[in-house]
CSV table of C-alpha atoms and ligand atoms in Angstrom, one decimal:
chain,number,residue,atom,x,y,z
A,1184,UNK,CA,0.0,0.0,0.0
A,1185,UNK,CA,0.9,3.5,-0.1
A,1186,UNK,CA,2.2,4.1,3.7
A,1187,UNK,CA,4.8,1.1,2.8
A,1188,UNK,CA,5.6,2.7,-0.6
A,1189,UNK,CA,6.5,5.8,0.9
A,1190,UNK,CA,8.2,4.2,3.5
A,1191,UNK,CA,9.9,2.3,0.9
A,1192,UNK,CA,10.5,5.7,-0.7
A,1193,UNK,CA,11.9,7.1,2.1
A,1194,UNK,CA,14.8,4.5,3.3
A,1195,UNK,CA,15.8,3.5,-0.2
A,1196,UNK,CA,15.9,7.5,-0.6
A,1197,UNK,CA,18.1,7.6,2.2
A,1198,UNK,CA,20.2,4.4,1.5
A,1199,UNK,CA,20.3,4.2,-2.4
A,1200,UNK,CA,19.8,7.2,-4.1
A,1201,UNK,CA,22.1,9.8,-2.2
A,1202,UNK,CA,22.6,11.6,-5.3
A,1203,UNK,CA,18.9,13.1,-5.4
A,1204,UNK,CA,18.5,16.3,-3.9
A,1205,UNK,CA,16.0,15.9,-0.5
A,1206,UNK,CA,13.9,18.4,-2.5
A,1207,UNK,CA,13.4,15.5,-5.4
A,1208,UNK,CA,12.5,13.0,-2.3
A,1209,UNK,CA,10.2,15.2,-0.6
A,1210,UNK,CA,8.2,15.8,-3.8
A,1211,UNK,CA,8.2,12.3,-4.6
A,1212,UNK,CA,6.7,12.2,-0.8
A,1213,UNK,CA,4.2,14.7,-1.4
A,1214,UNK,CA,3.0,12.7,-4.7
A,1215,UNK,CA,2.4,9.5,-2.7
A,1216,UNK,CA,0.6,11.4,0.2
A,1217,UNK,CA,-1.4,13.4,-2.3
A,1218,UNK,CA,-2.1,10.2,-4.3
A,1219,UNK,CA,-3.2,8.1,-1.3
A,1220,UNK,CA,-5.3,11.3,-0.5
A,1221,UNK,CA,-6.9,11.7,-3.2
A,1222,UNK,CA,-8.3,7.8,-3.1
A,1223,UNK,CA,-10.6,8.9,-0.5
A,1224,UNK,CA,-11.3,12.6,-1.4
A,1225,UNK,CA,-14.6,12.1,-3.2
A,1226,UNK,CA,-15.9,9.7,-0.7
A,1227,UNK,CA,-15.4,11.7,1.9
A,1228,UNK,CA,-17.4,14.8,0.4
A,1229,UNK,CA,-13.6,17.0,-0.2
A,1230,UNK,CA,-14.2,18.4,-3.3
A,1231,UNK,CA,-16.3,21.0,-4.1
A,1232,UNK,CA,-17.0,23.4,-7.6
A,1233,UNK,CA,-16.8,26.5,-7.4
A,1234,UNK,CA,-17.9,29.1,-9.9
A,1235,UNK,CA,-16.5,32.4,-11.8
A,1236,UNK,CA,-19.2,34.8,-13.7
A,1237,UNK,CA,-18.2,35.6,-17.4
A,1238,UNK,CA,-19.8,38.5,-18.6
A,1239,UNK,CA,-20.5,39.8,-21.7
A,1240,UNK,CA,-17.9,42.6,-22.7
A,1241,UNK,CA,-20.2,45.1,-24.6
A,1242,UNK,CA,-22.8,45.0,-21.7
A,1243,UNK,CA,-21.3,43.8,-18.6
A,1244,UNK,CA,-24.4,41.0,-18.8
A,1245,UNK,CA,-23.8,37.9,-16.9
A,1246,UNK,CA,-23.9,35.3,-19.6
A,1247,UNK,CA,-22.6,32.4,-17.8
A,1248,UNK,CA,-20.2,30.5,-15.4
A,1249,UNK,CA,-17.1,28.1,-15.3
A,1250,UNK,CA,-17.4,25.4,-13.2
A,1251,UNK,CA,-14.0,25.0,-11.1
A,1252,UNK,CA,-13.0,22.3,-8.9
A,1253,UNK,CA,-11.5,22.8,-5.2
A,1254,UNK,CA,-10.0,20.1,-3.3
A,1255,UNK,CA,-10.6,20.9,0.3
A,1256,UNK,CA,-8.3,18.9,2.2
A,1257,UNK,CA,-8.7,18.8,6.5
A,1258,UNK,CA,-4.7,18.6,6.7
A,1259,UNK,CA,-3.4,19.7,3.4
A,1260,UNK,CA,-5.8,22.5,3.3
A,1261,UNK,CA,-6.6,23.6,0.0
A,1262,UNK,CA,-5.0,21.9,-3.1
A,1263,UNK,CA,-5.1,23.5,-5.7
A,1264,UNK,CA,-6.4,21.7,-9.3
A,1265,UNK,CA,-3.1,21.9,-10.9
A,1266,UNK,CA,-1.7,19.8,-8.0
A,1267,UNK,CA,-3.9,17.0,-8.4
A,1268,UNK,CA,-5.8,17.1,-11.8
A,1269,UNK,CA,-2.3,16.0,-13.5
A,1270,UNK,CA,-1.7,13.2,-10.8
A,1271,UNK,CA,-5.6,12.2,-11.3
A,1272,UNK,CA,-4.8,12.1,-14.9
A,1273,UNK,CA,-1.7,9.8,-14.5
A,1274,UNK,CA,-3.0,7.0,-12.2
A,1275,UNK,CA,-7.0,7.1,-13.8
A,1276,UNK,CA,-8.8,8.9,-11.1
A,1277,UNK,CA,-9.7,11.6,-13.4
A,1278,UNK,CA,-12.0,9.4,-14.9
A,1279,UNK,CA,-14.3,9.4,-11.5
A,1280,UNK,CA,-13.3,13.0,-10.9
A,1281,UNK,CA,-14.5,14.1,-14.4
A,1282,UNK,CA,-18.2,12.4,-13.8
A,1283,UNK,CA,-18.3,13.9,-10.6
A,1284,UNK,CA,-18.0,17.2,-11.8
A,1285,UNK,CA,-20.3,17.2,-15.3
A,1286,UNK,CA,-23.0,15.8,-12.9
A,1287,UNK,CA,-22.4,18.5,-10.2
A,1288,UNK,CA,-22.4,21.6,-13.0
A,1289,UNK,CA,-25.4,19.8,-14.5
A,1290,UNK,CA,-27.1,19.7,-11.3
A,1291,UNK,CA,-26.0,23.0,-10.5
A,1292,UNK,CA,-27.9,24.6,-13.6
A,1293,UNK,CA,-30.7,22.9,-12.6
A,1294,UNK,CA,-31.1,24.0,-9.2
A,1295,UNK,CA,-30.7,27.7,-10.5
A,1296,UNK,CA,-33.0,27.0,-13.5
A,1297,UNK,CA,-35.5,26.3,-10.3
A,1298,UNK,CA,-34.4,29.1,-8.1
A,1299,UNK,CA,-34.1,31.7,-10.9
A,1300,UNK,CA,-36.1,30.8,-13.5
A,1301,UNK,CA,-33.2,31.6,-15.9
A,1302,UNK,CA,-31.5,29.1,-17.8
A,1303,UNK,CA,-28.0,29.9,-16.6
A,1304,UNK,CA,-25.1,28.0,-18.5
A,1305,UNK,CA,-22.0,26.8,-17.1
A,1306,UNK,CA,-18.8,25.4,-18.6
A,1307,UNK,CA,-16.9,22.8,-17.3
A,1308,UNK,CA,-13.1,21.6,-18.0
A,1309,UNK,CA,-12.6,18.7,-19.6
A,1310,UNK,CA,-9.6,16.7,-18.9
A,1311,UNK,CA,-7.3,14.9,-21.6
A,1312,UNK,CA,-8.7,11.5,-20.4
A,1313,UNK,CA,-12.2,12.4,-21.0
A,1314,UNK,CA,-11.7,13.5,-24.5
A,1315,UNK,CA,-9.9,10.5,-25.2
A,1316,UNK,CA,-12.9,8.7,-23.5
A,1317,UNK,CA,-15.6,6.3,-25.7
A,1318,UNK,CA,-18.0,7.0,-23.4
A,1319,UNK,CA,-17.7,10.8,-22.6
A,1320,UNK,CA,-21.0,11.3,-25.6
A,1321,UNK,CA,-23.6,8.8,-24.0
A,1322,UNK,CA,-21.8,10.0,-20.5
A,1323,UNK,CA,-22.9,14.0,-21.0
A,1324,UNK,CA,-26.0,12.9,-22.6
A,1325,UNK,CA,-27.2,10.5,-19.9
A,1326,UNK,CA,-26.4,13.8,-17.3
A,1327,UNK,CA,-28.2,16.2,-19.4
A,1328,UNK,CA,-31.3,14.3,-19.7
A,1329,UNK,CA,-31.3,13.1,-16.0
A,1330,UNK,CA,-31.2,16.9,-15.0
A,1331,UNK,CA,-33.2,18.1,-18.0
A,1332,UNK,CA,-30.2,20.8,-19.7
A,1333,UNK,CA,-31.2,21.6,-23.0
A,1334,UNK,CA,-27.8,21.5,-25.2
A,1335,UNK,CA,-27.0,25.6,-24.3
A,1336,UNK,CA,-26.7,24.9,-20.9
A,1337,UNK,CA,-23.6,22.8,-21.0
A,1338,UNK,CA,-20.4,23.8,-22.0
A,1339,UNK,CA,-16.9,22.1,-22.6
A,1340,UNK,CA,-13.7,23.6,-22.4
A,1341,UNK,CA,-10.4,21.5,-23.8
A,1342,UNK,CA,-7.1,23.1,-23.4
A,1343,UNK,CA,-5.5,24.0,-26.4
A,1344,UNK,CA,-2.5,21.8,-25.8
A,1345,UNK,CA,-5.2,18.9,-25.1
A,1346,UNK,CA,-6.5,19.4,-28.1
A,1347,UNK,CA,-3.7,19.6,-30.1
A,1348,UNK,CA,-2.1,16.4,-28.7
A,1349,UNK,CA,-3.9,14.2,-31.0
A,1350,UNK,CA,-5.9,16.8,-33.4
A,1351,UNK,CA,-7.4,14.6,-35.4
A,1352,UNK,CA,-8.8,11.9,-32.6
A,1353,UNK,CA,-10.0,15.5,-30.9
A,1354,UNK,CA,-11.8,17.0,-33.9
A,1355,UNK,CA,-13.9,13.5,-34.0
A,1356,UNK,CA,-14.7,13.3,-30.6
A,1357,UNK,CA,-15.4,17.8,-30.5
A,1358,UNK,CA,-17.5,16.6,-33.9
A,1359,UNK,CA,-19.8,14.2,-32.1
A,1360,UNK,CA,-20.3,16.8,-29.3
A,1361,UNK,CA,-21.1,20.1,-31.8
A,1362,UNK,CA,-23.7,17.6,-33.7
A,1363,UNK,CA,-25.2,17.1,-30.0
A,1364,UNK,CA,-25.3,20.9,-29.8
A,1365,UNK,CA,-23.2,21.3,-26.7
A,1366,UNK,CA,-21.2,24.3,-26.9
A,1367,UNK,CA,-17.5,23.7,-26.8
A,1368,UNK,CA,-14.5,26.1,-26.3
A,1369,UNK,CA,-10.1,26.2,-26.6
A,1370,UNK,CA,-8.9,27.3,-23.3
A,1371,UNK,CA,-5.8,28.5,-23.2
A,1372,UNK,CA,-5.6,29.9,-26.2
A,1373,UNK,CA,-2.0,30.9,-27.1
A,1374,UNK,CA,0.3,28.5,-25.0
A,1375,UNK,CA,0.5,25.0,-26.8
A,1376,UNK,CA,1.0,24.7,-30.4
A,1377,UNK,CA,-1.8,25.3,-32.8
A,1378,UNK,CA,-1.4,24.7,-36.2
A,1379,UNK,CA,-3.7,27.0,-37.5
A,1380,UNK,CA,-4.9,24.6,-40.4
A,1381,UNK,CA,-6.4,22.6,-37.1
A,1382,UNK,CA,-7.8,25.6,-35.7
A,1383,UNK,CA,-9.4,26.0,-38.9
A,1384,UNK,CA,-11.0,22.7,-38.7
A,1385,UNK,CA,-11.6,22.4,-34.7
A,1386,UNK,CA,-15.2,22.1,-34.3
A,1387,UNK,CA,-15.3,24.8,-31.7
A,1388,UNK,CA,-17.5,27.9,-31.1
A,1389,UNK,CA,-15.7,29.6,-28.8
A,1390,UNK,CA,-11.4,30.4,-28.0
A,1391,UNK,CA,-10.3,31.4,-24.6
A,1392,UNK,CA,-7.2,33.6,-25.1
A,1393,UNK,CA,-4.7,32.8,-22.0
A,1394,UNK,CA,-4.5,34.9,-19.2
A,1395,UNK,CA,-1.0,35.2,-19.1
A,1396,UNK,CA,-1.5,37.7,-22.8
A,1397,UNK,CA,-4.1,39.5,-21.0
A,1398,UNK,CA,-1.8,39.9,-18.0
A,1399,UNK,CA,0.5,42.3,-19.7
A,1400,UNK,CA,-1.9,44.2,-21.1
A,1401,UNK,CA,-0.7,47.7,-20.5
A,1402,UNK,CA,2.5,46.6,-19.2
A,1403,UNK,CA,3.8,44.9,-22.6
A,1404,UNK,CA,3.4,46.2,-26.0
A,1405,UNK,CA,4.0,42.5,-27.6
A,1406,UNK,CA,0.9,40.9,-25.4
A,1407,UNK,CA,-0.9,43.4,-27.1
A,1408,UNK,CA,-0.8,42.5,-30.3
A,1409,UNK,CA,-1.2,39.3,-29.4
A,1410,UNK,CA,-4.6,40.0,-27.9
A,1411,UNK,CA,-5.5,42.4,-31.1
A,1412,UNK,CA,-4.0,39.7,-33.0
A,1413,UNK,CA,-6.3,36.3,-31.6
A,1414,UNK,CA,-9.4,38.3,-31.3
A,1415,UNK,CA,-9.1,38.8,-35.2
A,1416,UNK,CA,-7.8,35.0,-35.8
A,1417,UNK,CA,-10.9,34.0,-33.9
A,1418,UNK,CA,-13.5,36.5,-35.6
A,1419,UNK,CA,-12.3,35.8,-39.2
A,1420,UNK,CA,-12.5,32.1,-37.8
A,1421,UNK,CA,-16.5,32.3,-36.7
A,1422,UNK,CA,-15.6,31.9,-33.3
A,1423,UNK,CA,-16.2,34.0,-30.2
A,1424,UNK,CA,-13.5,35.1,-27.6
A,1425,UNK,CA,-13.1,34.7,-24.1
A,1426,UNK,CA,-10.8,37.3,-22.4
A,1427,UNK,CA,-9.8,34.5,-18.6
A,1428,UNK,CA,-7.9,36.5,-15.7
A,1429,UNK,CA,-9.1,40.4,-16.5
A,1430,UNK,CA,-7.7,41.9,-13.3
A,1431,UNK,CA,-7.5,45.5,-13.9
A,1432,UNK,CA,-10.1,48.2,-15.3
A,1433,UNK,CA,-7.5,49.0,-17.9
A,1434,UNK,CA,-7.2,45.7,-19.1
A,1435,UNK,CA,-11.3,45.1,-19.5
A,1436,UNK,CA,-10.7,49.0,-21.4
A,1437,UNK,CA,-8.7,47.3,-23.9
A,1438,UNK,CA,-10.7,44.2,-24.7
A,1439,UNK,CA,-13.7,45.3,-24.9
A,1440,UNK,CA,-12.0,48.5,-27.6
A,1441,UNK,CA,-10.3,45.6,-29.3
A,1442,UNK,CA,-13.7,43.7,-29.7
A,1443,UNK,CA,-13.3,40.8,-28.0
A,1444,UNK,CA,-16.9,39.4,-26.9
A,1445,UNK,CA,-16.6,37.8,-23.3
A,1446,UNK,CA,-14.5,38.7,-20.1
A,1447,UNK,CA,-13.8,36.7,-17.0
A,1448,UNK,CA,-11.7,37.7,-14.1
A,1449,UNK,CA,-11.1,38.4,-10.6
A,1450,UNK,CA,-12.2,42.5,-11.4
A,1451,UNK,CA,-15.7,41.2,-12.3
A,1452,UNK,CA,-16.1,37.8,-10.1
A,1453,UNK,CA,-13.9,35.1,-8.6
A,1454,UNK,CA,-14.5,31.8,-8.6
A,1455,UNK,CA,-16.8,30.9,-6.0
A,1456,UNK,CA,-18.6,28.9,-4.1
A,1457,UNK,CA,-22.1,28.2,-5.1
A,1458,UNK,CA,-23.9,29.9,-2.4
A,1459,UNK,CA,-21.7,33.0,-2.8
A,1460,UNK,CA,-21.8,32.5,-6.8
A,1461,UNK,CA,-26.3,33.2,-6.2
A,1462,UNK,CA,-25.1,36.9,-5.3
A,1463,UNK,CA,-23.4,37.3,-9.0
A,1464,UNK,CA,-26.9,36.0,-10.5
A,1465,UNK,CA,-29.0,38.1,-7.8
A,1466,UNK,CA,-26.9,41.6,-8.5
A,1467,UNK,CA,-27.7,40.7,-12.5
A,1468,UNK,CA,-30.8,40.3,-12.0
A,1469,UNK,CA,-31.2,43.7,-9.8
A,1470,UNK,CA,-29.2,45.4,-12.5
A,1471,UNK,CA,-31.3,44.1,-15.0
A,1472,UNK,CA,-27.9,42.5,-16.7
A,1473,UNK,CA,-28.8,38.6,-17.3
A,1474,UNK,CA,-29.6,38.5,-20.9
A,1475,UNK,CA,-30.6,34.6,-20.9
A,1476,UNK,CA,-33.5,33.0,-21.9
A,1477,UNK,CA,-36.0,32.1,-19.1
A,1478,UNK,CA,-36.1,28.2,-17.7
A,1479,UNK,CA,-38.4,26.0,-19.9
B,654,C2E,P1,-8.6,27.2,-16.5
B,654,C2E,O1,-9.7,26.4,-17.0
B,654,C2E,O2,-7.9,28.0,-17.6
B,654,C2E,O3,-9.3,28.2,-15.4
B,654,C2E,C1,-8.9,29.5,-15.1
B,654,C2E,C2,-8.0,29.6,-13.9
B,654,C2E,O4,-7.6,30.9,-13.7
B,654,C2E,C3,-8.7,29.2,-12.6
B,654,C2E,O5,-7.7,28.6,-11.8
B,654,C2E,C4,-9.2,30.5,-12.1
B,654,C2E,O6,-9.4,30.5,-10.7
B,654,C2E,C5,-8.0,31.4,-12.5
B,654,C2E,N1,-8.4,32.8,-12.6
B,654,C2E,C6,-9.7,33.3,-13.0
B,654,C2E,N2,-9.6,34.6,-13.0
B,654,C2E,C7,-8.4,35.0,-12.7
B,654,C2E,C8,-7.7,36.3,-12.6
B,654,C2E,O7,-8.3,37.3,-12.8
B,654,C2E,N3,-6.4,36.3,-12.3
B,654,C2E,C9,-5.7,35.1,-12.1
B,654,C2E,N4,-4.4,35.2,-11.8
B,654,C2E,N5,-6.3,33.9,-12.2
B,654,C2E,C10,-7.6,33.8,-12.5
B,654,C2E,P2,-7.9,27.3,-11.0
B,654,C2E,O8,-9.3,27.2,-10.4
B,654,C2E,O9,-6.7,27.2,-10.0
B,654,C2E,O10,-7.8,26.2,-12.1
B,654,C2E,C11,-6.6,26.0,-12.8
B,654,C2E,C12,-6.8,25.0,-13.9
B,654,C2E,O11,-7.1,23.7,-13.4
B,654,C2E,C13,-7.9,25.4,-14.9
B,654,C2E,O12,-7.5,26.4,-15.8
B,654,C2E,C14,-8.2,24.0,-15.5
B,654,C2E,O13,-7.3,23.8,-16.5
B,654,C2E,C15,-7.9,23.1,-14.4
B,654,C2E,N6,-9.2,22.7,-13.7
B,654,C2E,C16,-9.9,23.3,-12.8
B,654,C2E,N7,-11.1,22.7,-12.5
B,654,C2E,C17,-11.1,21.6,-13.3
B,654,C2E,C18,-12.0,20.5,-13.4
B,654,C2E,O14,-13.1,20.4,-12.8
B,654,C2E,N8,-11.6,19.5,-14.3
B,654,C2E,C19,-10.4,19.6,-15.0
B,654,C2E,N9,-10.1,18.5,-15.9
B,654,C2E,N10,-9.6,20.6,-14.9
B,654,C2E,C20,-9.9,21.6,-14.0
B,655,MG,MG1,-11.3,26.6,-18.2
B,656,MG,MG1,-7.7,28.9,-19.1
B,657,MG,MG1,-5.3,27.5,-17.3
């Protein structure tokens, strides 16, 4: 078991492998703990979405949210996703981990669709795994139907350097997925490696330019025209534009000058929790800025 790995780990570190740093060990450490952790987590009730408004940059309407997942850990605290989705996604607990959360988004848009009346959609990350997955179609569609979503409410988000892994295997499964009518997105636009003859034939509606471009904005003439550049690539593409990680009123200023159609950030929401994400839907409403249909 795990406690005998690591103690394994731990003497064969000190006996055997004297050349490795005690920073290498103590990661290796952390992995196993985090690993054995982690086989317990969803039992126990530890994670938890959590959810960040993305408004509509001509308007300021709240058009949606993105579902993110928090491991809340009694010990560890909290660990964050990129400390444990990766590991999930090496030893095949992501599998259980990606269920988990499409049926808690799904159920989450239902609960509002009853509280609000307003069909609210949310996005959810999908993990490499689960677009490599044969079962991912029947998978979403046996969640919609259960909570009664209509395709709009549901959307996927597949990292750019996900998608680009295995294009062709991605476009088939994204292809499958568009003819359902779920709406699908490239996050991360700008950090992996897109051919742009794939972008071309990615069966996406929306890209989500990297917050580490809109970061700079201001500060760094080059991010700039990188912004100006991908809101263009996208438009000429037939594809809307998420700005992700909009901190500062002179970077919304930009975007929304530069055209680019949706922001999310920390200046107009963090992600989170569901009964402090009501308040983003409640101010909307008092504002009179949620431009969504009303709840069949
Ligand atoms: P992502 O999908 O690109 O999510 C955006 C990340 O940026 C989130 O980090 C969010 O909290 C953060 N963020 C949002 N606004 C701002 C801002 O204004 N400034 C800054 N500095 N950061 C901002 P988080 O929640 O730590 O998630 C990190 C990544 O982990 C996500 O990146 C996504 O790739 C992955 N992830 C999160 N939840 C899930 C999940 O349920 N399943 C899978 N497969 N991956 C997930
Ligand atoms: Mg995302
Ligand atoms: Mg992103
Ligand atoms: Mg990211």
């Amino acid at each position: 078991n795990a406690d005998a790995a690591m103690y394994h780990a731990k003497s064969s570190g000190r006996n055997n492998f004297q050349f490795y740093s005690g920073e290498m060990n103590r990661a290796a450490l952390e992995r196993l703990h985090l690993e054995k952790e982690m086989r317990s987590a969803q039992d126990l009730g530890q994670y938890q979405l959590y959810f960040q408004p993305k408004y509509s940059a001509k308007d300021l309407t709240l058009i949606g949210f993105e579902a993110l997942i928090r491991w809340r850990h009694p010990t560890l605290g909290m660990v964050p996703p990129l400390s444990f989705i990766p590991i999930a996604e090496e030893n095949g607990m992501i599998s259980q981990i990606g269920l988990w959360v499409l049926e808690e988004a799904c159920k989450q848009v239902y609960e509002w669709k009853k509280t609000f009346n307003y069909a609210i959609p949310i996005a959810i990350n999908l993990s490499a795994y689960q677009l490599r997955s044969t079962t991912l179609l029947s998978e979403v569609n046996a969640v919609m139907q259960r909570y009664e979503l209509s395709v709009n409410d549901l959307e996927l988000e597949i990292t750019e350097s996900v998608a680009m892994r295995d294009p062709n295997a991605c476009i088939g499964q994204l292809n499958a997925l568009r003819i359902m009518g779920v709406q699908l997105a490239i996050d991360d636009f700008g950090t992996g490696y897109s051919s742009l003859s794939y972008l071309k034939v990615m069966p996406v509606h929306t890209l989500k330019l990297d917050k580490s471009f809109v970061n700079d904005i201001g500060q760094d003439q080059n991010d700039e025209v990188i912004c100006i550049a991908a809101i263009n690539l996208a438009h000429s593409l037939g594809l809307k534009v998420v700005a992700e990680g909009v901190e500062t009123v002179e970077q919304q200023t930009f975007l929304v000058e530069n055209d680019c159609d949706i922001l999310q950030g920390y200046l107009l929401g963090k992600p989170a929790p569901s009964e402090e994400a009501k308040q983003f839907i409640l101010d909307a409403i008092k504002a009179n800025k949620l431009n969504l249909p009303l709840a069949k």
